[in-house]
Short mmCIF file of C-alpha atoms in Angstrom, two decimals:
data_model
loop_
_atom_site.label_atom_id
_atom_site.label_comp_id
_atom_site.label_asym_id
_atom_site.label_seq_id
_atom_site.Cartn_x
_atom_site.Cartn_y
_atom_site.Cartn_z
CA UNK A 1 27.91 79.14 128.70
CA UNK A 2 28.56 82.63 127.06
CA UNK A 3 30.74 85.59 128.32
CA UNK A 4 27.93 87.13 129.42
CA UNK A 5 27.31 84.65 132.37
CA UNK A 6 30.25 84.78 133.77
CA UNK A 7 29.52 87.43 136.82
CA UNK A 8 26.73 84.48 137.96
CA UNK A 9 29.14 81.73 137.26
CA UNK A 10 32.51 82.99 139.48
CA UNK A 11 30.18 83.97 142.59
CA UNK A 12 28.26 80.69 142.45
CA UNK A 13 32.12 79.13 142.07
CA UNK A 14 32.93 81.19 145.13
CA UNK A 15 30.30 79.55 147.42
CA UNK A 16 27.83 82.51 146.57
CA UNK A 17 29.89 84.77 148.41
CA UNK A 18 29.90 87.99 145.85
CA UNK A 19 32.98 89.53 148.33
CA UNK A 20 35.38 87.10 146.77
CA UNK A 21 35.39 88.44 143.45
CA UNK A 22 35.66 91.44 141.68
CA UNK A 23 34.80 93.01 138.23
CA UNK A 24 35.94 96.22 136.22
CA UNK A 25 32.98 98.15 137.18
CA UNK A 26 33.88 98.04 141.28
CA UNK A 27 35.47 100.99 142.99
CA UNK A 28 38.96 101.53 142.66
CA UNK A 29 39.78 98.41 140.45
CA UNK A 30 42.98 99.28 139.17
CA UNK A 31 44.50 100.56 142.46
CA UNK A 32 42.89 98.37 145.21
CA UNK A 33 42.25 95.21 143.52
CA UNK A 34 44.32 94.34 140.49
CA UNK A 35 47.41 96.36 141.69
CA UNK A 36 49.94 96.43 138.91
CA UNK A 37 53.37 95.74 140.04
CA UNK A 38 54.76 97.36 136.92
CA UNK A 39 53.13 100.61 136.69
CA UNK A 40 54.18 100.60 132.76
CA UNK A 41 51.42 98.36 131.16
CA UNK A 42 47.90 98.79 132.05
CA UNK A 43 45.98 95.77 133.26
CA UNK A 44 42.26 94.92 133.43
CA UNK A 45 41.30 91.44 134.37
CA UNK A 46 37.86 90.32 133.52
CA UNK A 47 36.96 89.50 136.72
CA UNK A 48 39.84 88.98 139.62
CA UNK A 49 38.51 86.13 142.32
CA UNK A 50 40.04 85.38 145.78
CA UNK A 51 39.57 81.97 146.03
CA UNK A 52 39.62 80.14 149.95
CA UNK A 53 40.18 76.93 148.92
CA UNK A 54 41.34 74.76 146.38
CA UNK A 55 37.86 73.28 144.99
CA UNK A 56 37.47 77.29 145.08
CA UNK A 57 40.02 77.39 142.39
CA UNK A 58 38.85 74.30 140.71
CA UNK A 59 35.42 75.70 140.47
CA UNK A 60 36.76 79.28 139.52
CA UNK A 61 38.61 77.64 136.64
CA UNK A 62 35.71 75.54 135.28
CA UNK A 63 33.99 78.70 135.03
CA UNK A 64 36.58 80.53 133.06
CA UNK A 65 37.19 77.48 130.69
CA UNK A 66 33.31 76.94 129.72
CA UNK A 67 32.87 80.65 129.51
CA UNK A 68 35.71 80.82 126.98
CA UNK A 69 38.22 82.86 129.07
CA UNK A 70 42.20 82.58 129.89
CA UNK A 71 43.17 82.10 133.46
CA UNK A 72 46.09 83.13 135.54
CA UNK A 73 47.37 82.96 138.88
CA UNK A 74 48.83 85.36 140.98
CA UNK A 75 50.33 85.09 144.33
CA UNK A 76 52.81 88.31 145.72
CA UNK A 77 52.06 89.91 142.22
CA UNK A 78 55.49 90.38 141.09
CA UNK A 79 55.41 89.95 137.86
CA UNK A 80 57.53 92.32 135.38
CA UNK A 81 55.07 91.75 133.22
CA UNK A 82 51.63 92.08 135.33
CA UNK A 83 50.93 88.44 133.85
CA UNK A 84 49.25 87.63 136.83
CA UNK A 85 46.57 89.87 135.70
CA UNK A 86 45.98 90.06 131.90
CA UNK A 87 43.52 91.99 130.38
CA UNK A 88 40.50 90.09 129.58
CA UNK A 89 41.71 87.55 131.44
CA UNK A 90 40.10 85.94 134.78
CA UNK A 91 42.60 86.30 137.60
CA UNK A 92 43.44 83.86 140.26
CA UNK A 93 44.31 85.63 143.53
CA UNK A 94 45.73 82.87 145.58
CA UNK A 95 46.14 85.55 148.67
CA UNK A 96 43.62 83.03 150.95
CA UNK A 97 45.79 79.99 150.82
CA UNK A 98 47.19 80.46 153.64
CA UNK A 99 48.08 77.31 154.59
CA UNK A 100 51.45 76.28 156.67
CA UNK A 101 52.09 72.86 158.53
CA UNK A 102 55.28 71.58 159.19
CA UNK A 103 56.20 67.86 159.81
CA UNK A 104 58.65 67.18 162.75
CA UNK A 105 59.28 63.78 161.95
CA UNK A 106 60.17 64.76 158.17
CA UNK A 107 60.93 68.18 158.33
CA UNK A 108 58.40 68.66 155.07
CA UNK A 109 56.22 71.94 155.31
CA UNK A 110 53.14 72.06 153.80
CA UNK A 111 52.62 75.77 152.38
CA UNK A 112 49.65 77.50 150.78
CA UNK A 113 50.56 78.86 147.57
CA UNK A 114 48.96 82.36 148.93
CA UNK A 115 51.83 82.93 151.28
CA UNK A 116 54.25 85.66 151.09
CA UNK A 117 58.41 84.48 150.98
CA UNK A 118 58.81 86.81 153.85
CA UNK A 119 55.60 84.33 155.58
CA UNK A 120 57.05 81.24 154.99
CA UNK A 121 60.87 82.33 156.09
CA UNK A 122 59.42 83.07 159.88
CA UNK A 123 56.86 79.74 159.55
CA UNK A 124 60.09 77.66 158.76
CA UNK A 125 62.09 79.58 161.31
CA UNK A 126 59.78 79.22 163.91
CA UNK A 127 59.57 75.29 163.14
CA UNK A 128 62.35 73.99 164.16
CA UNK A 129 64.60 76.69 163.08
CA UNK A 130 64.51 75.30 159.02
CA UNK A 131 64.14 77.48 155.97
CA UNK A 132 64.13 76.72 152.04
CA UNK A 133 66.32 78.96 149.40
CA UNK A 134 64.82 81.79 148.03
CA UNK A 135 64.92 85.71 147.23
CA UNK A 136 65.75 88.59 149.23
CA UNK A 137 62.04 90.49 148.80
CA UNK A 138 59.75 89.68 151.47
CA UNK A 139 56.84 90.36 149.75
CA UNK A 140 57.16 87.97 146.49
CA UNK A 141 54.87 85.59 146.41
CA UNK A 142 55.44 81.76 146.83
CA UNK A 143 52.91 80.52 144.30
CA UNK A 144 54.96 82.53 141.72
CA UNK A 145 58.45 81.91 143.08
CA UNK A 146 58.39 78.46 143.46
CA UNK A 147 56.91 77.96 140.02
CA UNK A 148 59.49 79.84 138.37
CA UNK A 149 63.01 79.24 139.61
CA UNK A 150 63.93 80.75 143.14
CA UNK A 151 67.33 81.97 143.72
CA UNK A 152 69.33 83.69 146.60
CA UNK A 153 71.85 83.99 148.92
CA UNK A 154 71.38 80.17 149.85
CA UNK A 155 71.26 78.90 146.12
CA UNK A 156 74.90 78.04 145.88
CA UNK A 157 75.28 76.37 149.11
CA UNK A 158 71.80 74.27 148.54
CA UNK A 159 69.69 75.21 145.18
CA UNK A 160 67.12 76.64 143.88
CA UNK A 161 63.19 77.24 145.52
CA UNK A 162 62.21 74.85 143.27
CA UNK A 163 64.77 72.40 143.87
CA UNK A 164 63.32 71.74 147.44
CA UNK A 165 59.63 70.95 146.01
CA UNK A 166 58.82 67.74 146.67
CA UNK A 167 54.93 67.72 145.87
CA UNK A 168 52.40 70.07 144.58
CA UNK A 169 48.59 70.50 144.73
CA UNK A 170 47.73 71.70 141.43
CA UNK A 171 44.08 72.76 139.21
CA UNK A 172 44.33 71.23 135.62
CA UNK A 173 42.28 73.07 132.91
CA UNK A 174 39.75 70.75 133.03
CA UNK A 175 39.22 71.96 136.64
CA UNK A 176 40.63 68.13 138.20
CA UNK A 177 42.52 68.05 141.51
CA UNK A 178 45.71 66.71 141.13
CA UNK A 179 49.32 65.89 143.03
CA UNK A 180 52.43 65.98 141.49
CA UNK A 181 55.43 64.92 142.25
CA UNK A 182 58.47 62.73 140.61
CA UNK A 183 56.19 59.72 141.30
CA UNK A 184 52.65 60.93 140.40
CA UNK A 185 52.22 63.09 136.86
CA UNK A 186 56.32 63.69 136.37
CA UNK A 187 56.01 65.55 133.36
CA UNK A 188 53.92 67.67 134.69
CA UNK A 189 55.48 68.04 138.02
CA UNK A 190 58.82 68.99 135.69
CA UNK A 191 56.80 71.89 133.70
CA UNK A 192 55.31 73.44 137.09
CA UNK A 193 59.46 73.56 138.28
CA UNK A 194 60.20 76.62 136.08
CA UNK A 195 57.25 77.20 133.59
CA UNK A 196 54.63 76.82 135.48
CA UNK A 197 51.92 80.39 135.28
CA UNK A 198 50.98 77.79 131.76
CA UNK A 199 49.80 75.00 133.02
CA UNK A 200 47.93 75.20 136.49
CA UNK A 201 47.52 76.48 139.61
CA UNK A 202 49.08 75.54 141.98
CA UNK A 203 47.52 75.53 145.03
CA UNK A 204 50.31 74.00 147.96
CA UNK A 205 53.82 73.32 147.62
CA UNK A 206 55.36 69.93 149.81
CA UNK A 207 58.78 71.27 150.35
CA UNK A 208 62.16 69.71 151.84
CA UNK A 209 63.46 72.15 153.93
CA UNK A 210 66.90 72.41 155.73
CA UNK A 211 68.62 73.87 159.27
CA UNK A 212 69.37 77.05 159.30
CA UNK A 213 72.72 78.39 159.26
CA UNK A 214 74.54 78.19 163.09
CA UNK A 215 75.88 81.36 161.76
CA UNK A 216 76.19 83.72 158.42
CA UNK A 217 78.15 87.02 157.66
CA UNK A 218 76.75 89.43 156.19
CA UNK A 219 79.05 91.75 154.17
CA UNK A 220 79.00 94.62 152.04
CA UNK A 221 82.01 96.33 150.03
CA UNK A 222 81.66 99.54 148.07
CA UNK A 223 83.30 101.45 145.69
CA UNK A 224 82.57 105.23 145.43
CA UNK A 225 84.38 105.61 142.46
CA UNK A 226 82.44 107.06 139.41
CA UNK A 227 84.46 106.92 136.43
CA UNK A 228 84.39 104.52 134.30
CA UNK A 229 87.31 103.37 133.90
CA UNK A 230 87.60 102.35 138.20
CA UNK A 231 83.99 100.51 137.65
CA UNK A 232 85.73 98.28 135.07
CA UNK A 233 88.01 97.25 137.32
CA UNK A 234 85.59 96.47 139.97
CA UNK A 235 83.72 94.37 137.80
CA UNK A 236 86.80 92.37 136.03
CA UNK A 237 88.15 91.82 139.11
CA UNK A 238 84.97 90.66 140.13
CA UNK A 239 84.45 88.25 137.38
CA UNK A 240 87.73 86.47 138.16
CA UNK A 241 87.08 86.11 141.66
CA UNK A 242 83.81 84.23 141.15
CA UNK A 243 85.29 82.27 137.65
CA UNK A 244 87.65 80.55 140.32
CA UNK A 245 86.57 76.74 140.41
CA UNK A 246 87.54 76.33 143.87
CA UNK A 247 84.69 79.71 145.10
CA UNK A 248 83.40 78.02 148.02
CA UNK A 249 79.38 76.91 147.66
CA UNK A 250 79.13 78.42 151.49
CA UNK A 251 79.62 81.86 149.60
CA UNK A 252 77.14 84.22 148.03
CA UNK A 253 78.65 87.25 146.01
CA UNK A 254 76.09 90.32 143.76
CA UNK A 255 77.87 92.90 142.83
CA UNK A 256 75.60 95.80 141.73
CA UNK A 257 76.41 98.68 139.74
CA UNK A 258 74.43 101.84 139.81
CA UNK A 259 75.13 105.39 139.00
CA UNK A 260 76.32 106.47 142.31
CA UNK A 261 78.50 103.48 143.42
CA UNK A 262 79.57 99.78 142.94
CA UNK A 263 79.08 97.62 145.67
CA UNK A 264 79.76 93.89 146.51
CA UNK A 265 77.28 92.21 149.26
CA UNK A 266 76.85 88.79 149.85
CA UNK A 267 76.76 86.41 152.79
CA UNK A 268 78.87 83.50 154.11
CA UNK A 269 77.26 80.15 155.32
CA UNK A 270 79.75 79.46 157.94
CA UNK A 271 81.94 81.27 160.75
CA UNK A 272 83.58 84.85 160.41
CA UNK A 273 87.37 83.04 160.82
CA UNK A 274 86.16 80.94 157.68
CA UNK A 275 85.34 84.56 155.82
CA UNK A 276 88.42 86.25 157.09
CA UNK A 277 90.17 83.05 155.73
CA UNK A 278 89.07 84.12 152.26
CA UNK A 279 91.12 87.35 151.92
CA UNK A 280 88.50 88.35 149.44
CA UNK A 281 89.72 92.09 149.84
CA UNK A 282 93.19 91.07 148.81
CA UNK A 283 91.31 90.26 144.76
CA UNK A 284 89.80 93.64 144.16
CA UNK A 285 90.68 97.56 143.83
CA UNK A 286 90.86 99.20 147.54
CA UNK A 287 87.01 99.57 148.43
CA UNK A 288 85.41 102.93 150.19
CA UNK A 289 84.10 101.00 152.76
CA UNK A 290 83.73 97.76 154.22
CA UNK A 291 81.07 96.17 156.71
CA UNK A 292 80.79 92.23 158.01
CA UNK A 293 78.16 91.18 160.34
CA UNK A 294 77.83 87.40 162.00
CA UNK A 295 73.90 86.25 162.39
CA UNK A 296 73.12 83.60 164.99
CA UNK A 297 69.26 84.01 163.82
CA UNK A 298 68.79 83.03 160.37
CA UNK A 299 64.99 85.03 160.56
CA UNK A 300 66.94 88.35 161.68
CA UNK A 301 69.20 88.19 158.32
CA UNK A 302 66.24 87.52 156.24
CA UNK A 303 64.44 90.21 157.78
CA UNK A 304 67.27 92.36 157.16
CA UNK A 305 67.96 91.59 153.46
CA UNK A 306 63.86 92.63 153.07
CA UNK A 307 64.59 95.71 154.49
CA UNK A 308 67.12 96.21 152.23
CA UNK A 309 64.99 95.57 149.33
CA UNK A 310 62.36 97.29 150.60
CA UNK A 311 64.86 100.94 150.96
CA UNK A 312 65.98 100.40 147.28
CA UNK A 313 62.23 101.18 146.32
CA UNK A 314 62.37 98.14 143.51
CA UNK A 315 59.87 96.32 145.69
CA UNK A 316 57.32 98.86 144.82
CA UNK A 317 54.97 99.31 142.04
CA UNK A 318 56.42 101.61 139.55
CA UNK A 319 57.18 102.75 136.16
CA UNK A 320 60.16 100.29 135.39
CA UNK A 321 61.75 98.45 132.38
CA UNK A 322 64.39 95.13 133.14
CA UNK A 323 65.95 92.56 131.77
CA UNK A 324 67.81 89.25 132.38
CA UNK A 325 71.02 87.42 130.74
CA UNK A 326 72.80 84.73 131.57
CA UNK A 327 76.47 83.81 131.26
CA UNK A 328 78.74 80.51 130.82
CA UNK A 329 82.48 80.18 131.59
CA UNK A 330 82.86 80.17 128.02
CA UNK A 331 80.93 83.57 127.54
CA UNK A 332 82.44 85.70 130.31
CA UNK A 333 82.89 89.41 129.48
CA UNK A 334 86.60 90.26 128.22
CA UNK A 335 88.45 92.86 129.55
CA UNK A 336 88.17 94.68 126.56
CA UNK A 337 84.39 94.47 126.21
CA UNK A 338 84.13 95.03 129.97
CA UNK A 339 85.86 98.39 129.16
CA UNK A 340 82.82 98.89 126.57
CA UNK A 341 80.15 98.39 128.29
CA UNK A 342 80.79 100.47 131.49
CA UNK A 343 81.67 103.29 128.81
CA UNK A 344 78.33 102.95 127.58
CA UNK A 345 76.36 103.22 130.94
CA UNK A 346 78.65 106.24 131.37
CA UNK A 347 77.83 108.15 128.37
CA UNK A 348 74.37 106.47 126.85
CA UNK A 349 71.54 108.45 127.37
CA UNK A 350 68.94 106.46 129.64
CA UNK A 351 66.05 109.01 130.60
CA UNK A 352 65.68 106.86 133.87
CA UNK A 353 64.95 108.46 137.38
CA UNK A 354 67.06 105.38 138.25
CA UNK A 355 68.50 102.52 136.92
CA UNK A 356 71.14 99.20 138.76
CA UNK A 357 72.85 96.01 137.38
CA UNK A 358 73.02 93.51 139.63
CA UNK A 359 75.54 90.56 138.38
CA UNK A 360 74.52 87.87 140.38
CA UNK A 361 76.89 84.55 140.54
CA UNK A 362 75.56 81.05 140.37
CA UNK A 363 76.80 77.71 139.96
CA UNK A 364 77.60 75.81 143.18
CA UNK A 365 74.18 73.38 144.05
CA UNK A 366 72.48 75.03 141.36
CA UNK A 367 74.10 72.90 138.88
CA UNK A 368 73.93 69.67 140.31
CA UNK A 369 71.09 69.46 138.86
CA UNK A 370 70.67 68.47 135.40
CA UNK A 371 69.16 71.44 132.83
CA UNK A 372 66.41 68.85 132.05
CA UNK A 373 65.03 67.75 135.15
CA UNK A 374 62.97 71.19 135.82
CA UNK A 375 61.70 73.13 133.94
CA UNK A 376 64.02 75.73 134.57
CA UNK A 377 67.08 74.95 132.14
CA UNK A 378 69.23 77.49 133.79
CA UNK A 379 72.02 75.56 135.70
CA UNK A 380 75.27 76.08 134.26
CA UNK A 381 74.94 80.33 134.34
CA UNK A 382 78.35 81.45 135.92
CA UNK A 383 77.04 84.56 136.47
CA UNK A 384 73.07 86.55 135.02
CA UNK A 385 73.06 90.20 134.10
CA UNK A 386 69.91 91.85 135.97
CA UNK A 387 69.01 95.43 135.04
CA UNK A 388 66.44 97.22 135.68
CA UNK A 389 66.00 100.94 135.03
CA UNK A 390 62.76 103.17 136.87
CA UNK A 391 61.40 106.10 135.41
CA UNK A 392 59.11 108.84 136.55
CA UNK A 393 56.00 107.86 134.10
CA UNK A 394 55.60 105.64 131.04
CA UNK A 395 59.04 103.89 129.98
CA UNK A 396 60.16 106.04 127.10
CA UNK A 397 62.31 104.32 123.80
CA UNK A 398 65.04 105.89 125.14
CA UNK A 399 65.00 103.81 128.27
CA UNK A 400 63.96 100.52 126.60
CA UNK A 401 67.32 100.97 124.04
CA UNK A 402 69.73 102.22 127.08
CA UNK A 403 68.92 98.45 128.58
CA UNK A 404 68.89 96.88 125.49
CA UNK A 405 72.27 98.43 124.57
CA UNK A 406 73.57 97.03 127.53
CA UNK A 407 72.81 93.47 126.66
CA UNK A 408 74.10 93.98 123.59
CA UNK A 409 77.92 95.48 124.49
CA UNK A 410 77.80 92.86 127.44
CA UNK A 411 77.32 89.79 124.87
CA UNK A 412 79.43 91.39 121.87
CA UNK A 413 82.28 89.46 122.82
CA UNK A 414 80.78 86.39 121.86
CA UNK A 415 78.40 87.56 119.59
CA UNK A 416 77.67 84.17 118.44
CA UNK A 417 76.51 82.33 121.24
CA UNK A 418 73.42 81.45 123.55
CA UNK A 419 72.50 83.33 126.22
CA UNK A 420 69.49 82.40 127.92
CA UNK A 421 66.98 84.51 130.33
CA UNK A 422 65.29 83.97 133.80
CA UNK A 423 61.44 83.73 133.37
CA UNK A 424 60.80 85.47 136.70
CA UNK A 425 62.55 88.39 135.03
CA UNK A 426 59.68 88.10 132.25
CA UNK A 427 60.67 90.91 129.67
CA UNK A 428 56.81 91.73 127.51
CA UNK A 429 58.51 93.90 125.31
CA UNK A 430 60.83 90.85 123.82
CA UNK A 431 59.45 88.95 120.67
CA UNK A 432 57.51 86.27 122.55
CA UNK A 433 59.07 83.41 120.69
CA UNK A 434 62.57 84.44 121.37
CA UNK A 435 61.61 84.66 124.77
CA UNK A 436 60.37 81.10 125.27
CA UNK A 437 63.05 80.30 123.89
CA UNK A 438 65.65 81.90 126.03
CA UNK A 439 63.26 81.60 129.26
CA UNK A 440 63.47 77.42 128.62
CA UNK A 441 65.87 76.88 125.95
CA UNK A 442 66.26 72.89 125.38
CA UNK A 443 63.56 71.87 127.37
CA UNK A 444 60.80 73.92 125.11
CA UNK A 445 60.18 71.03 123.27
CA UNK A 446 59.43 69.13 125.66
CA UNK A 447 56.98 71.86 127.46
CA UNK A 448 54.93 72.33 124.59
CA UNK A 449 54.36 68.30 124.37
CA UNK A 450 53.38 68.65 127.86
CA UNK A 451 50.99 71.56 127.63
CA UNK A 452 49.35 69.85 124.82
CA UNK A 453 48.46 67.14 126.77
CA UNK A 454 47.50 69.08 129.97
CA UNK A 455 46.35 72.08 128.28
CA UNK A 456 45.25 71.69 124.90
CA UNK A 457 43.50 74.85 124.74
CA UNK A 458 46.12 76.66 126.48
CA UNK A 459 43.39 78.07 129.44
CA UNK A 460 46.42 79.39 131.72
CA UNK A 461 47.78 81.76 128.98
CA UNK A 462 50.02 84.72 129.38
CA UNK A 463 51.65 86.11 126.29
CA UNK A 464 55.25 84.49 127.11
CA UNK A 465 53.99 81.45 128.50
CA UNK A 466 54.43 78.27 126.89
CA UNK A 467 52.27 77.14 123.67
CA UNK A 468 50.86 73.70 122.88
CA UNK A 469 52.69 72.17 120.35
CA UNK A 470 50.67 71.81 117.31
#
């Protein structure tokens, strides 16, 4: 079957319904269907198909394959990167897949990959009061998220999103049905647990979930101070409060840094006597302000925290450049380099209408897991450097180098040493094998021998994802 067929081919693998799929030529394309997230590289999918089932997908992807085309998936439609809608690529909309059942007698939920994180927090919630770790933005995908990594407030207390996978439903390039799960196709249950846009689509996730939280604060500290010089000390005194080996797992700490403030928010998984009992005011400078609230309803926080998001405007397509680094105990930022860098954000030109670093801490149950039994290799991070920078139209050099140059001051006290990156922080404008390589460090290898046997013609192919080995 030639290109040329393919129009025929995706409706007949849609049931002959001609409403589930899409094509360059229909009205408003760009805006209505495809949607960029990232308003700086311009996306046209080949066709972009809303499947309502999985043999939908199955069929969708048989079609691609003998028509020689790439496939992705896209669920919230997230990505930094737009990957879930490459150019002359067939997109997989997974919005239909709806599904949600939850088992009372194991507590496992069933969920369609097509749900929304801010979907499947109130499902859980309102079953039995359980919910599974994840981000803060209600509107991320879980297809994506869950195939990725998955971290948030919960993540030190109990792990990552995909940490609580116990099965998926999955569409192979040759257009099988499968389950996976540590039982049935490990390896390839490992490579959809952190890389897994490149090699299939996964249609329904099996998670364990856990209680809620009896009760959580909810704090926030800020620092009004602009100089530089007072935003160093924020952030060294930051980085020695979270180095201690005795932070409790119950605590979550991101301590953002924009050009109007520093702030520290977080929550605690326990009582407000335990936070009080942490004197965590008595290890930083005097902050401007200060704000704890206790949550009985685990749903109310979450729906707070989206709120959040959804004020700071990143949660919206735009015109927007970011980047990810991670740091060990061994590679925290000294005091002197610390000085450095917030010297640099001072006086570096940026030509952003806005731009944030959030240092996020990790640790806690994200590293009782081993680096090699996901996908995702990143378990030992102390800390990852997000920043992100927004600008009014297309990202200029000057914006690209002003992030850039922030990696670099940030890592130039150990200028020798491995840093890796979050693949749901996908950066396109990195060299594409240095990214693999810092998005799944050691466990490349072992990716590419799995995509070669699952994927030999690499049909689920963004320009990051990973390669069969030859």
């Amino acid at each position: 079957m030639g290109k040329k067929d393919i129009a025929k081919c995706l409706v007949a693998a849609l049931g002959g319904q001609a409403n589930l799929v899409a094509f360059p030529s229909s009205t408003n394309y760009s805006s209505a269907v495809v949607q960029p997230y990232n308003l700086d590289y311009a996306v046209v999918p080949a066709a972009v198909t809303f499947p309502q089932s999985t043999k939908h997908v199955a069929a969708v992807v048989k079609c691609a394959a003998d028509s020689g085309y790439k496939v992705q998936p896209k669920s919230g439609g997230h990505s930094y990167g737009n990957y879930g809608s490459i150019s002359g690529e067939i997109s997989i909309n997974l919005r239909n897949l709806e599904k949600f059942v939850m088992d009372e007698s194991t507590h496992l939920a069933s969920v369609g990959a097509g749900l929304l994180l801010g979907n499947v927090t109130e499902n859980l919630y309102n079953a039995g009061q359980r919910f599974i770790p994840h981000g803060t933005c209600s509107q991320v995908g879980i297809g994506g998220h869950a195939t990725v990594g998955g971290a948030g407030p919960p993540s030190r207390l109990v792990g990552l999103t995909i940490d609580h996978v116990e099965e998926v439903e999955a569409v192979l390039a040759d257009s099988s049905i499968v389950k996976a799960s540590q039982t049935q196709n490990p390896d390839l249950f490992f490579a959809l647990r952190g890389a897994g846009a490149g090699f299939a689509v996964v249609t329904e996730f099996k998670f364990r979930t856990e209680p809620a939280p009896a009760q959580t604060v909810n704090y926030v500290y800020s620092w009004n101070a602009t100089g530089a010089h007072s935003r160093a000390q924020v952030f060294k005194s930051w980085q020695n409060f979270i180095s201690d080996a005795n932070l409790p797992r119950k605590l979550s700490s991101t301590l953002t840094v924009n050009p109007g403030i520093a702030l520290m928010a977080g929550a605690y998984f326990g009582s407000r006597e335990e936070f009080d009992a942490l004197k965590i005011a008595s290890h930083f400078p005097p902050a401007s302000s200060f704000d704890a609230q206790v949550f009985t309803n685990f749903l109310e926080l979450n729906e707070l925290w989206a709120e959040q998001i959804e004020q700071s405007g990143i949660a919206t397509p735009a015109y927007f450049y970011a980047k990810s680094l991670g740091f060990h105990r061994e590679t925290k930022i000294p005091d002197s380099v610390v000085d450095k860098l917030f010297d640099y954000l001072a006086t570096a030109r940026n030509d952003a209408q806005f731009w944030a670093i959030n240092f996020e801490v990790g640790l806690g149950a994200i590293k009782d897991v081993p680096a090699d039994a996901t996908a995702n290799p990143h378990r030992d991070e102390l800390f990852f450097l997000l920043s992100y920078a927004k600008t009014s139209g297309k990202v200029s050099p000057t914006t690209v180098d002003f992030l850039n140059g922030i990696n670099q001051v940030a890592t130039s006290g150990h200028p020798n040493a491995a840093y890796g990156e979050y693949s749901g922080y996908v950066d396109p404008k990195e060299n594409n094998d240095k990214a693999r390589k810092n998005y799944w460090g050691s466990n490349l290898k072992r990716l590419q021998a799995i995509k070669a046997a699952v994927d030999p013609r690499d049909i689920f192919h963004n320009q990051q994802s990973v390669l069969p080995r030859k």
